[in-house]
Amino acid sequence: MSAVGTTPLPGSGRSALGALSALSVVLIWASWLVSTRHSVGAGLGPLDLSLLRYGIPALVLAPVWWRTGLFPKGAMGPLCLMILGSGAPFFQIVAFGMRHTPASAAGVLLPGLMPMAVAVIGMAFLGERPDRWRKAGMVAILAGGGILLAGNLGSDGLGWISFTILPIGATLWAVYTHAFRRSGLDAFEGAALICVWSTLLNLAALPFVGTQFLTAPLSEIALQSVTQGLLSGLVATLLYGTAVRALGGTQAAAYTAITPVAAAIGGAVLLAEPLGISVMVAALVTGLGVLLSTGLLSRRPPAG
């Protein structure tokens, strides 16, 4: 089933749609990183953000998950991995890491490492064989993280939480990417099921964690409803699913590492976060790695 309609697009049209979808995800994710970082200490807790992130799309996409059912036949195994890799568990892990990480650095350590994690899983478990350009891209992405680490050693900068938790989040997203590719679900079905199951998990945790919705400023709730629920939760999830279907998991994920540069600029402009030399160099090197990892310079198209 096509993720974007009932009539399959020709190859060139499908590739263009996939690239446009992936680049749109980059902009939304950069906004999400800045927004999530801004929300730390601004009145809403991680569970509140997660409720907005998945609850709003679950309501909008209710007709979809009602039609498919909560237990889609033949897709439960991949769906469990999808929920783990991009649902409520993923969100809580990333929110914990973001609490200790500026948006600029998080852009390198989360979406910046996602393409490498996707490629490594593809090579290790799915038999993918990247060419030398894509291998060079993975090396550049790894180098970007290394530059960021070196620039913060021996200072009061990033700690072990940033360099441990956010790469775990990147790996979980890579698991989701490959699981979705092989689930047989389209973009709407995947997004709907991830969001409704994540909402159920969040509601189950609510009595134990509590909520800050009653005390948070209305302006903050409105801001996070748009950035978390509508943009990141609904639009970006659908667009990313479309990109995966059109380009393949590895190539779609490669585009997302452009996010570090956008997140670094957004953190500086909107949150007044300092832009150190190591952060900017790491973001640019990672962005170069993405360009190579997309396979745009390859003679043959990368495997999905």
XYZ file of C-alpha atoms in Angstrom:
304
model
C 0.000 0.000 0.000
C 1.376 3.386 -0.914
C 2.056 5.711 1.991
C 0.958 8.739 0.042
C -1.919 7.521 -2.064
C -3.393 4.602 -3.925
C -1.567 5.290 -7.206
C 2.183 4.596 -7.052
C 4.407 7.437 -8.191
C 7.063 6.949 -10.864
C 10.630 6.514 -9.629
C 11.731 10.125 -10.088
C 8.556 11.494 -8.524
C 8.836 9.097 -5.598
C 12.456 10.140 -4.976
C 11.593 13.837 -5.118
C 8.677 13.341 -2.719
C 10.905 11.364 -0.360
C 13.632 14.023 -0.379
C 11.133 16.847 0.184
C 9.514 14.916 3.027
C 12.884 14.195 4.669
C 14.036 17.816 4.435
C 10.742 18.996 5.944
C 11.325 16.589 8.830
C 14.738 18.213 9.383
C 13.166 21.630 9.932
C 10.495 20.244 12.254
C 13.020 18.237 14.275
C 15.253 21.266 14.708
C 12.237 23.151 16.076
C 11.431 20.166 18.300
C 14.953 20.094 19.772
C 14.816 23.790 20.588
C 11.259 23.505 21.938
C 12.051 20.487 24.130
C 15.145 22.189 25.497
C 13.101 25.345 26.177
C 10.451 23.351 28.041
C 12.966 22.115 30.622
C 12.161 24.173 33.689
C 9.362 26.017 31.911
C 6.483 24.334 33.710
C 5.840 21.052 31.861
C 7.386 17.731 32.774
C 8.548 14.962 30.405
C 5.296 13.012 30.825
C 3.242 16.117 30.054
C 5.233 16.683 26.880
C 4.856 13.046 25.919
C 1.085 13.242 26.404
C 0.986 16.171 23.975
C 3.483 14.554 21.613
C 1.415 11.384 21.153
C -2.051 12.228 22.457
C -2.873 14.923 19.908
C -1.904 12.776 16.885
C -3.718 9.794 18.427
C -6.939 11.823 18.467
C -6.454 13.189 14.947
C -5.629 9.740 13.565
C -8.310 7.895 15.547
C -10.174 6.772 12.388
C -6.960 5.130 11.159
C -6.112 3.089 14.256
C -9.789 2.261 14.754
C -9.825 0.749 11.256
C -6.578 -1.181 11.612
C -7.224 -2.258 15.204
C -4.702 -2.037 18.019
C -3.292 -5.454 17.126
C -2.719 -5.421 13.337
C -2.359 -8.940 12.017
C 1.164 -9.862 10.981
C 2.678 -6.575 12.151
C 2.808 -6.861 15.944
C 6.512 -7.740 16.096
C 7.650 -4.733 14.039
C 5.050 -2.548 15.756
C 6.506 -3.306 19.202
C 9.943 -2.261 17.923
C 8.406 0.854 16.358
C 6.793 1.869 19.663
C 10.068 1.282 21.513
C 12.101 3.140 18.902
C 9.947 6.224 18.323
C 7.126 6.077 20.872
C 6.834 6.933 24.548
C 9.945 4.960 25.707
C 12.082 6.769 23.120
C 10.642 10.130 24.133
C 11.377 9.677 27.849
C 14.959 8.606 27.173
C 15.556 11.587 24.899
C 13.854 14.013 27.306
C 16.186 12.848 30.074
C 19.207 13.395 27.860
C 17.946 16.787 26.698
C 17.699 17.954 30.285
C 21.502 17.948 30.392
C 22.302 18.955 26.821
C 22.058 22.255 24.888
C 19.976 22.084 21.717
C 23.048 22.661 19.536
C 24.925 19.680 20.965
C 21.782 17.529 21.050
C 21.462 18.086 17.311
C 24.792 16.324 16.804
C 24.271 13.549 19.349
C 20.692 12.613 18.397
C 19.649 13.206 14.760
C 23.299 13.593 13.806
C 24.038 10.002 14.844
C 20.772 8.492 13.599
C 21.952 7.855 10.010
C 25.057 6.032 11.212
C 22.990 3.899 13.596
C 20.550 3.050 10.778
C 23.416 2.142 8.445
C 25.206 0.009 11.047
C 22.040 -1.970 11.802
C 21.449 -2.376 8.066
C 24.959 -3.752 7.558
C 25.001 -5.950 10.662
C 21.555 -7.535 10.394
C 20.066 -6.842 6.963
C 22.951 -7.441 4.599
C 23.303 -3.856 3.339
C 26.600 -3.034 1.632
C 27.311 0.711 1.477
C 29.780 2.022 -1.126
C 32.848 4.103 -0.291
C 30.980 7.424 -0.377
C 28.428 6.309 2.171
C 31.173 4.775 4.307
C 32.960 8.135 4.208
C 29.706 9.778 5.287
C 29.455 7.496 8.309
C 33.054 8.296 9.243
C 32.283 12.033 9.003
C 29.193 11.645 11.198
C 31.258 9.765 13.785
C 33.966 12.422 13.532
C 31.385 15.121 14.245
C 30.507 13.430 17.523
C 34.205 13.011 18.312
C 34.876 16.713 17.731
C 32.026 17.622 20.040
C 33.360 15.261 22.697
C 36.917 16.594 22.398
C 35.723 20.177 22.649
C 34.000 19.480 25.963
C 36.562 17.293 27.714
C 38.003 18.789 30.854
C 35.432 21.583 31.000
C 32.084 22.274 32.573
C 30.381 21.392 29.315
C 28.647 18.162 28.359
C 28.741 15.193 30.694
C 28.443 11.442 30.337
C 24.648 11.646 30.240
C 24.696 13.600 26.992
C 27.213 11.281 25.346
C 25.450 8.123 26.528
C 21.715 8.745 26.610
C 21.247 10.647 23.341
C 23.187 8.099 21.235
C 20.959 5.425 22.797
C 18.013 7.472 21.563
C 19.568 7.615 18.084
C 19.944 3.820 18.103
C 16.323 3.345 19.142
C 15.198 5.547 16.249
C 17.296 3.421 13.896
C 15.488 0.325 15.169
C 12.170 2.046 14.465
C 13.263 3.019 10.949
C 14.081 -0.537 9.902
C 11.066 -2.009 11.722
C 8.677 0.378 9.985
C 10.224 -0.361 6.617
C 9.406 -4.052 7.116
C 6.090 -3.737 8.943
C 3.844 -3.507 5.882
C 2.103 -0.493 7.456
C 1.747 2.776 5.580
C 2.764 6.140 7.040
C -0.686 6.909 8.466
C -1.136 3.449 10.006
C 2.340 3.459 11.544
C 1.932 6.926 13.019
C -1.554 6.214 14.333
C -0.595 2.969 16.067
C 2.604 4.362 17.587
C 0.735 7.373 18.956
C -2.261 5.519 20.382
C -0.103 2.897 22.091
C 2.233 5.589 23.442
C -0.761 7.518 24.770
C -1.983 4.400 26.574
C 1.481 3.931 28.111
C 1.560 7.573 29.192
C -1.886 7.376 30.769
C -0.840 4.235 32.646
C 2.153 6.113 34.082
C 0.175 9.247 34.971
C -1.022 8.111 38.456
C 2.579 7.374 39.462
C 4.290 10.420 37.940
C 1.631 13.122 38.126
C 1.148 16.107 35.853
C 1.995 19.807 35.797
C -0.705 20.820 33.317
C -2.723 22.616 36.023
C 0.179 24.866 37.045
C 1.991 25.412 33.733
C 1.452 28.697 31.845
C -1.180 28.469 29.122
C 1.277 29.983 26.653
C 3.693 27.122 27.289
C 0.963 24.506 26.854
C -0.100 26.146 23.588
C 3.494 26.297 22.297
C 4.176 22.651 23.126
C 0.829 21.544 21.699
C 1.918 22.951 18.347
C 5.589 21.897 18.341
C 5.207 18.553 20.116
C 1.732 17.432 19.132
C 0.988 18.844 15.700
C 4.425 19.350 14.130
C 6.673 16.691 15.672
C 4.011 14.189 16.671
C 1.756 14.306 13.614
C 3.315 16.052 10.626
C 6.933 14.910 11.068
C 5.938 11.310 11.775
C 3.831 11.143 8.619
C 6.516 12.830 6.529
C 9.255 10.562 7.843
C 7.158 7.501 7.103
C 6.611 8.814 3.576
C 10.362 9.375 3.165
C 11.164 5.843 4.372
C 8.662 4.355 1.944
C 9.958 6.456 -0.963
C 13.723 6.351 -0.349
C 14.350 3.359 1.885
C 15.225 3.421 5.571
C 18.939 4.144 5.317
C 18.728 6.955 2.785
C 15.738 8.614 4.462
C 17.548 8.619 7.803
C 20.657 10.122 6.219
C 18.872 13.375 5.434
C 18.042 13.910 9.103
C 21.647 14.595 10.080
C 21.335 18.028 8.499
C 19.409 18.797 11.702
C 22.543 19.633 13.781
C 23.248 22.835 11.876
C 19.613 23.948 12.078
C 19.419 23.072 15.792
C 22.652 24.921 16.550
C 21.372 28.066 14.843
C 17.965 27.762 16.505
C 19.491 27.278 19.957
C 21.663 30.358 19.517
C 18.936 32.608 18.120
C 15.968 31.525 20.254
C 17.566 30.305 23.492
C 20.747 32.432 23.537
C 22.858 29.288 23.818
C 26.572 29.891 23.139
C 27.897 28.586 19.841
C 31.365 27.284 20.588
C 33.832 26.439 17.853
C 33.608 22.717 18.587
C 29.808 22.747 18.278
C 29.817 24.556 14.939
C 32.617 22.427 13.473
C 30.912 19.257 14.722
C 27.604 20.345 13.193
C 29.189 21.156 9.828
C 31.227 17.932 9.698
C 28.111 15.942 10.586
C 26.147 17.764 7.889
C 28.842 16.832 5.360
C 28.552 13.249 6.528
C 24.855 13.356 5.798
C 25.431 14.591 2.247
C 27.703 11.626 1.612
C 25.467 9.162 3.454
C 22.444 9.967 1.324
C 24.108 8.226 -1.597
C 23.756 11.288 -3.838
C 27.363 10.828 -5.012
C 27.040 7.075 -5.411
C 26.840 5.381 -8.784
C 24.185 2.996 -7.601
C 21.217 3.723 -5.305
C 21.675 2.654 -1.683
C 19.688 -0.266 -0.355
C 16.771 0.636 1.917
